[in-house]
PDB file of C-alpha atoms in Angstrom:
ATOM      1  CA  MET L   1      78.929  88.552 142.085  1.00  0.00           C
ATOM      2  CA  LYS L   2      76.757  89.053 138.988  1.00  0.00           C
ATOM      3  CA  LEU L   3      74.581  92.151 138.954  1.00  0.00           C
ATOM      4  CA  TYR L   4      71.289  90.243 139.111  1.00  0.00           C
ATOM      5  CA  ASP L   5      72.623  88.209 142.063  1.00  0.00           C
ATOM      6  CA  ARG L   6      73.156  91.463 143.940  1.00  0.00           C
ATOM      7  CA  ILE L   7      69.562  92.509 143.189  1.00  0.00           C
ATOM      8  CA  VAL L   8      68.315  89.080 144.344  1.00  0.00           C
ATOM      9  CA  THR L   9      70.131  89.651 147.643  1.00  0.00           C
ATOM     10  CA  GLN L  10      68.727  93.179 148.009  1.00  0.00           C
ATOM     11  CA  ILE L  11      65.138  92.089 147.349  1.00  0.00           C
ATOM     12  CA  LYS L  12      65.479  89.204 149.822  1.00  0.00           C
ATOM     13  CA  GLU L  13      66.811  91.652 152.429  1.00  0.00           C
ATOM     14  CA  ASP L  14      63.872  93.970 151.756  1.00  0.00           C
ATOM     15  CA  ILE L  15      61.499  91.032 152.325  1.00  0.00           C
ATOM     16  CA  ASP L  16      63.356  90.092 155.525  1.00  0.00           C
ATOM     17  CA  ASN L  17      63.043  93.691 156.729  1.00  0.00           C
ATOM     18  CA  GLY L  18      59.280  93.735 156.075  1.00  0.00           C
ATOM     19  CA  LYS L  19      59.317  96.093 153.094  1.00  0.00           C
ATOM     20  CA  TYR L  20      57.373  93.480 151.111  1.00  0.00           C
ATOM     21  CA  GLN L  21      54.965  91.243 153.043  1.00  0.00           C
ATOM     22  CA  PRO L  22      53.907  87.658 152.172  1.00  0.00           C
ATOM     23  CA  GLY L  23      50.975  87.806 149.738  1.00  0.00           C
ATOM     24  CA  GLU L  24      51.753  91.425 148.828  1.00  0.00           C
ATOM     25  CA  LYS L  25      52.557  92.605 145.304  1.00  0.00           C
ATOM     26  CA  ILE L  26      56.016  93.994 144.736  1.00  0.00           C
ATOM     27  CA  PRO L  27      56.436  97.085 142.510  1.00  0.00           C
ATOM     28  CA  ALA L  28      56.283  96.752 138.719  1.00  0.00           C
ATOM     29  CA  GLU L  29      59.450  96.467 136.632  1.00  0.00           C
ATOM     30  CA  PRO L  30      59.865 100.224 135.842  1.00  0.00           C
ATOM     31  CA  GLU L  31      59.674 101.116 139.532  1.00  0.00           C
ATOM     32  CA  LEU L  32      62.046  98.298 140.535  1.00  0.00           C
ATOM     33  CA  MET L  33      64.518  99.542 137.912  1.00  0.00           C
ATOM     34  CA  LYS L  34      64.488 102.988 139.540  1.00  0.00           C
ATOM     35  CA  MET L  35      64.662 101.628 143.087  1.00  0.00           C
ATOM     36  CA  TYR L  36      67.623  99.334 142.469  1.00  0.00           C
ATOM     37  CA  HIS L  37      69.298 101.437 139.741  1.00  0.00           C
ATOM     38  CA  VAL L  38      69.563  98.625 137.187  1.00  0.00           C
ATOM     39  CA  GLY L  39      68.152  97.791 133.748  1.00  0.00           C
ATOM     40  CA  ARG L  40      65.076  95.771 132.810  1.00  0.00           C
ATOM     41  CA  SER L  41      67.007  92.591 131.937  1.00  0.00           C
ATOM     42  CA  THR L  42      68.687  92.551 135.381  1.00  0.00           C
ATOM     43  CA  ILE L  43      65.331  92.961 137.165  1.00  0.00           C
ATOM     44  CA  ARG L  44      63.765  90.213 135.065  1.00  0.00           C
ATOM     45  CA  GLU L  45      66.631  87.822 135.785  1.00  0.00           C
ATOM     46  CA  ALA L  46      66.435  88.568 139.516  1.00  0.00           C
ATOM     47  CA  ILE L  47      62.636  88.055 139.573  1.00  0.00           C
ATOM     48  CA  LYS L  48      63.043  84.799 137.650  1.00  0.00           C
ATOM     49  CA  THR L  49      65.639  83.556 140.167  1.00  0.00           C
ATOM     50  CA  LEU L  50      63.454  84.483 143.145  1.00  0.00           C
ATOM     51  CA  ALA L  51      60.427  82.813 141.535  1.00  0.00           C
ATOM     52  CA  ILE L  52      62.346  79.583 140.898  1.00  0.00           C
ATOM     53  CA  SER L  53      63.476  79.537 144.539  1.00  0.00           C
ATOM     54  CA  GLY L  54      59.835  79.919 145.666  1.00  0.00           C
ATOM     55  CA  ILE L  55      60.260  83.344 147.259  1.00  0.00           C
ATOM     56  CA  LEU L  56      58.203  85.216 144.643  1.00  0.00           C
ATOM     57  CA  LYS L  57      55.155  84.150 142.671  1.00  0.00           C
ATOM     58  CA  VAL L  58      54.691  85.541 139.144  1.00  0.00           C
ATOM     59  CA  GLN L  59      51.083  85.660 137.913  1.00  0.00           C
ATOM     60  CA  GLN L  60      50.290  86.701 134.363  1.00  0.00           C
ATOM     61  CA  GLY L  61      47.992  89.712 134.255  1.00  0.00           C
ATOM     62  CA  PHE L  62      48.228  90.276 137.999  1.00  0.00           C
ATOM     63  CA  GLY L  63      51.853  90.928 138.846  1.00  0.00           C
ATOM     64  CA  THR L  64      54.494  89.476 141.169  1.00  0.00           C
ATOM     65  CA  THR L  65      53.799  88.754 144.821  1.00  0.00           C
ATOM     66  CA  VAL L  66      55.787  87.487 147.777  1.00  0.00           C
ATOM     67  CA  ASN L  67      54.877  83.828 148.190  1.00  0.00           C
ATOM     68  CA  ASN L  68      52.527  83.294 151.154  1.00  0.00           C
ATOM     69  CA  SER L  69      54.453  80.195 152.187  1.00  0.00           C
ATOM     70  CA  PHE L  70      57.750  82.083 152.306  1.00  0.00           C
ATOM     71  CA  GLN L  71      58.953  82.836 155.823  1.00  0.00           C
ATOM     72  CA  ALA L  72      60.974  86.031 155.663  1.00  0.00           C
ATOM     73  CA  VAL L  73      63.517  84.920 158.218  1.00  0.00           C
ATOM     74  CA  SER L  74      67.154  84.267 157.402  1.00  0.00           C
ATOM     75  CA  MET L  75      68.872  81.021 158.391  1.00  0.00           C
ATOM     76  CA  GLU L  76      70.973  82.868 160.964  1.00  0.00           C
ATOM     77  CA  GLN L  77      67.854  84.433 162.507  1.00  0.00           C
ATOM     78  CA  ARG L  78      66.196  81.010 162.716  1.00  0.00           C
ATOM     79  CA  LEU L  79      69.257  79.523 164.355  1.00  0.00           C
ATOM     80  CA  ARG L  80      69.412  82.323 166.911  1.00  0.00           C
ATOM     81  CA  ARG L  81      65.782  81.690 167.880  1.00  0.00           C
ATOM     82  CA  ALA L  82      66.212  77.917 168.165  1.00  0.00           C
ATOM     83  CA  ASP L  83      66.596  75.992 171.399  1.00  0.00           C
ATOM     84  CA  PHE L  84      70.202  74.983 172.090  1.00  0.00           C
ATOM     85  CA  ASP L  85      69.248  71.293 172.280  1.00  0.00           C
ATOM     86  CA  ASP L  86      67.892  71.513 168.716  1.00  0.00           C
ATOM     87  CA  ILE L  87      70.993  73.386 167.555  1.00  0.00           C
ATOM     88  CA  ASN L  88      73.261  70.788 169.126  1.00  0.00           C
ATOM     89  CA  ALA L  89      71.320  67.903 167.537  1.00  0.00           C
ATOM     90  CA  VAL L  90      71.651  69.357 164.030  1.00  0.00           C
ATOM     91  CA  ARG L  91      75.254  70.361 164.660  1.00  0.00           C
ATOM     92  CA  ALA L  92      75.975  66.736 165.662  1.00  0.00           C
ATOM     93  CA  LEU L  93      74.613  65.412 162.358  1.00  0.00           C
ATOM     94  CA  ILE L  94      76.713  67.876 160.352  1.00  0.00           C
ATOM     95  CA  GLU L  95      79.868  67.481 162.408  1.00  0.00           C
ATOM     96  CA  LYS L  96      79.826  63.665 162.262  1.00  0.00           C
ATOM     97  CA  GLU L  97      79.906  63.799 158.477  1.00  0.00           C
ATOM     98  CA  ILE L  98      82.543  66.553 158.540  1.00  0.00           C
ATOM     99  CA  VAL L  99      84.832  64.544 160.850  1.00  0.00           C
ATOM    100  CA  LYS L 100      84.401  61.398 158.746  1.00  0.00           C
ATOM    101  CA  LEU L 101      85.320  63.256 155.555  1.00  0.00           C
ATOM    102  CA  ALA L 102      88.210  65.114 157.215  1.00  0.00           C
ATOM    103  CA  THR L 103      89.599  61.805 158.492  1.00  0.00           C
ATOM    104  CA  GLN L 104      89.521  60.482 154.932  1.00  0.00           C
ATOM    105  CA  ASN L 105      90.434  63.561 152.905  1.00  0.00           C
ATOM    106  CA  HIS L 106      92.735  65.846 154.944  1.00  0.00           C
ATOM    107  CA  THR L 107      96.008  67.108 153.531  1.00  0.00           C
ATOM    108  CA  GLU L 108      99.215  67.597 155.510  1.00  0.00           C
ATOM    109  CA  GLU L 109      98.755  71.347 155.228  1.00  0.00           C
ATOM    110  CA  GLN L 110      95.258  71.142 156.681  1.00  0.00           C
ATOM    111  CA  LEU L 111      96.494  68.932 159.517  1.00  0.00           C
ATOM    112  CA  LEU L 112      98.993  71.625 160.457  1.00  0.00           C
ATOM    113  CA  VAL L 113      96.189  74.223 160.654  1.00  0.00           C
ATOM    114  CA  ILE L 114      94.074  71.923 162.844  1.00  0.00           C
ATOM    115  CA  GLU L 115      97.052  71.252 165.120  1.00  0.00           C
ATOM    116  CA  LYS L 116      97.924  74.951 165.320  1.00  0.00           C
ATOM    117  CA  ASN L 117      94.394  75.767 166.509  1.00  0.00           C
ATOM    118  CA  LEU L 118      94.541  72.897 169.007  1.00  0.00           C
ATOM    119  CA  GLU L 119      97.718  74.413 170.471  1.00  0.00           C
ATOM    120  CA  LYS L 120      96.054  77.859 170.573  1.00  0.00           C
ATOM    121  CA  ARG L 121      93.172  76.278 172.497  1.00  0.00           C
ATOM    122  CA  LYS L 122      95.598  74.763 175.010  1.00  0.00           C
ATOM    123  CA  ALA L 123      97.510  78.028 175.434  1.00  0.00           C
ATOM    124  CA  ALA L 124      94.252  79.952 176.019  1.00  0.00           C
ATOM    125  CA  ILE L 125      93.272  77.452 178.727  1.00  0.00           C
ATOM    126  CA  HIS L 126      96.639  77.846 180.460  1.00  0.00           C
ATOM    127  CA  SER L 127      96.388  81.633 180.324  1.00  0.00           C
ATOM    128  CA  GLU L 128      92.757  81.413 181.582  1.00  0.00           C
ATOM    129  CA  LYS L 129      91.269  83.580 178.839  1.00  0.00           C
ATOM    130  CA  PRO L 130      87.666  82.474 178.111  1.00  0.00           C
ATOM    131  CA  GLN L 131      87.229  84.492 174.908  1.00  0.00           C
ATOM    132  CA  GLU L 132      90.473  83.161 173.437  1.00  0.00           C
ATOM    133  CA  CYS L 133      89.389  79.640 174.442  1.00  0.00           C
ATOM    134  CA  ALA L 134      86.102  80.073 172.566  1.00  0.00           C
ATOM    135  CA  ASP L 135      87.826  81.507 169.488  1.00  0.00           C
ATOM    136  CA  ALA L 136      90.434  78.728 169.387  1.00  0.00           C
ATOM    137  CA  ASP L 137      87.795  76.033 169.934  1.00  0.00           C
ATOM    138  CA  ILE L 138      85.702  77.305 167.029  1.00  0.00           C
ATOM    139  CA  ASP L 139      88.792  77.740 164.828  1.00  0.00           C
ATOM    140  CA  PHE L 140      89.793  74.142 165.615  1.00  0.00           C
ATOM    141  CA  HIS L 141      86.429  72.752 164.526  1.00  0.00           C
ATOM    142  CA  MET L 142      86.263  75.066 161.489  1.00  0.00           C
ATOM    143  CA  ALA L 143      89.702  73.840 160.376  1.00  0.00           C
ATOM    144  CA  ILE L 144      88.363  70.277 160.525  1.00  0.00           C
ATOM    145  CA  ALA L 145      85.330  71.361 158.488  1.00  0.00           C
ATOM    146  CA  GLU L 146      87.588  72.851 155.825  1.00  0.00           C
ATOM    147  CA  ALA L 147      89.665  69.656 155.790  1.00  0.00           C
ATOM    148  CA  SER L 148      86.519  67.682 154.926  1.00  0.00           C
ATOM    149  CA  GLY L 149      86.813  68.851 151.344  1.00  0.00           C
ATOM    150  CA  ASN L 150      83.081  69.651 151.213  1.00  0.00           C
ATOM    151  CA  MET L 151      82.650  73.416 151.043  1.00  0.00           C
ATOM    152  CA  VAL L 152      78.864  73.260 151.398  1.00  0.00           C
ATOM    153  CA  LEU L 153      79.205  71.440 154.722  1.00  0.00           C
ATOM    154  CA  SER L 154      81.968  73.830 155.719  1.00  0.00           C
ATOM    155  CA  ASP L 155      79.796  76.883 154.979  1.00  0.00           C
ATOM    156  CA  LEU L 156      76.844  75.347 156.798  1.00  0.00           C
ATOM    157  CA  TYR L 157      79.003  74.597 159.826  1.00  0.00           C
ATOM    158  CA  HIS L 158      80.206  78.193 159.804  1.00  0.00           C
ATOM    159  CA  SER L 159      76.567  79.285 160.325  1.00  0.00           C
ATOM    160  CA  PHE L 160      76.492  77.186 163.470  1.00  0.00           C
ATOM    161  CA  THR L 161      79.707  78.754 164.794  1.00  0.00           C
ATOM    162  CA  LEU L 162      77.943  82.150 164.855  1.00  0.00           C
ATOM    163  CA  ILE L 163      75.427  80.698 167.295  1.00  0.00           C
ATOM    164  CA  MET L 164      78.067  78.783 169.243  1.00  0.00           C
ATOM    165  CA  ARG L 165      79.949  81.991 170.006  1.00  0.00           C
ATOM    166  CA  GLY L 166      76.854  83.384 171.677  1.00  0.00           C
ATOM    167  CA  PHE L 167      76.374  80.170 173.619  1.00  0.00           C
ATOM    168  CA  PHE L 168      79.969  80.217 174.847  1.00  0.00           C
ATOM    169  CA  SER L 169      79.537  83.834 175.989  1.00  0.00           C
ATOM    170  CA  ASN L 170      76.439  82.954 178.000  1.00  0.00           C
ATOM    171  CA  ARG L 171      77.979  79.795 179.439  1.00  0.00           C
ATOM    172  CA  GLU L 172      81.314  81.166 180.555  1.00  0.00           C
ATOM    173  CA  VAL L 173      80.351  82.195 184.058  1.00  0.00           C
ATOM    174  CA  GLN L 174      82.559  79.212 184.893  1.00  0.00           C
ATOM    175  CA  GLY L 175      85.546  80.718 183.066  1.00  0.00           C
ATOM    176  CA  ILE L 176      87.685  78.253 181.136  1.00  0.00           C
ATOM    177  CA  SER L 177      86.733  75.138 183.121  1.00  0.00           C
ATOM    178  CA  HIS L 178      84.588  73.550 180.425  1.00  0.00           C
ATOM    179  CA  PHE L 179      87.294  74.016 177.776  1.00  0.00           C
ATOM    180  CA  ALA L 180      89.896  72.560 180.138  1.00  0.00           C
ATOM    181  CA  MET L 181      87.804  69.515 181.041  1.00  0.00           C
ATOM    182  CA  ASN L 182      87.367  68.343 177.468  1.00  0.00           C
ATOM    183  CA  HIS L 183      90.686  69.413 175.961  1.00  0.00           C
ATOM    184  CA  HIS L 184      92.020  65.858 176.127  1.00  0.00           C
ATOM    185  CA  LEU L 185      89.108  64.797 173.896  1.00  0.00           C
ATOM    186  CA  HIS L 186      90.080  67.415 171.312  1.00  0.00           C
ATOM    187  CA  GLU L 187      93.639  66.087 171.351  1.00  0.00           C
ATOM    188  CA  GLN L 188      92.303  62.550 170.850  1.00  0.00           C
ATOM    189  CA  LEU L 189      90.133  63.755 167.957  1.00  0.00           C
ATOM    190  CA  PHE L 190      93.119  65.336 166.239  1.00  0.00           C
ATOM    191  CA  LYS L 191      95.164  62.134 166.618  1.00  0.00           C
ATOM    192  CA  ALA L 192      92.309  60.000 165.253  1.00  0.00           C
ATOM    193  CA  ILE L 193      91.904  62.283 162.203  1.00  0.00           C
ATOM    194  CA  LYS L 194      95.659  62.317 161.622  1.00  0.00           C
ATOM    195  CA  SER L 195      95.777  58.502 161.814  1.00  0.00           C
ATOM    196  CA  LYS L 196      92.818  58.200 159.398  1.00  0.00           C
ATOM    197  CA  LYS L 197      90.884  56.106 161.939  1.00  0.00           C
ATOM    198  CA  ILE L 198      87.264  56.861 161.068  1.00  0.00           C
ATOM    199  CA  ASN L 199      85.583  54.768 163.771  1.00  0.00           C
ATOM    200  CA  LEU L 200      87.812  56.234 166.471  1.00  0.00           C
ATOM    201  CA  SER L 201      87.323  59.823 165.293  1.00  0.00           C
ATOM    202  CA  GLN L 202      83.536  59.286 165.365  1.00  0.00           C
ATOM    203  CA  GLN L 203      83.670  57.838 168.882  1.00  0.00           C
ATOM    204  CA  VAL L 204      85.761  60.731 170.203  1.00  0.00           C
ATOM    205  CA  LEU L 205      83.540  63.310 168.505  1.00  0.00           C
ATOM    206  CA  GLN L 206      80.492  61.747 170.149  1.00  0.00           C
ATOM    207  CA  LYS L 207      82.143  62.165 173.554  1.00  0.00           C
ATOM    208  CA  ILE L 208      82.807  65.839 172.760  1.00  0.00           C
ATOM    209  CA  LEU L 209      79.188  66.358 171.706  1.00  0.00           C
ATOM    210  CA  ASP L 210      77.901  64.559 174.812  1.00  0.00           C
ATOM    211  CA  ASN L 211      79.904  66.996 176.956  1.00  0.00           C
ATOM    212  CA  ASN L 212      78.947  70.114 175.041  1.00  0.00           C
ATOM    213  CA  TYR L 213      76.957  71.687 177.911  1.00  0.00           C
TER     214      TYR L 213
END
């Protein structure tokens, strides 16, 4: 990570933590240099990056303020606050594209990883271990995301897995029953991806999503 990228991250975290409020001026360059222990050029590059992204607003003769329209809430925080129905709807949009791309683009190596996680899921069901079921389920879907060949989609899907873990924890008063009931669908999904049958993989995924409660 470049030095100014690290400062960008630190300033964003300070905004998230309420150190700088929307509409409020941030300290001048000399003070920022002392606070973050970097030179003037690094601060200027970081401010420029944050201004381009709309987080900061630079006004000649006035200074730099946190943009009023900027909501100082990280994507993960927003996801954690969202209703599960909304999360599932967005997850469905992402996962449909991921499964389509994985069906088209997977390598033999990636197929082996998907299959390995499918077997882990099955073993966790048989041993009746809810936490291992949740881990294997998420690993299975993440392996498919990585097989899509689109790292942006894969990273975005990973954000959703953080929320899914919490959902699984809250849901599992019923133990491993939910994982057991839809395991056959996960096996069908793997076979459809392996066979490069896009329509079938989409149909099976939809069944999984419809039974995701």
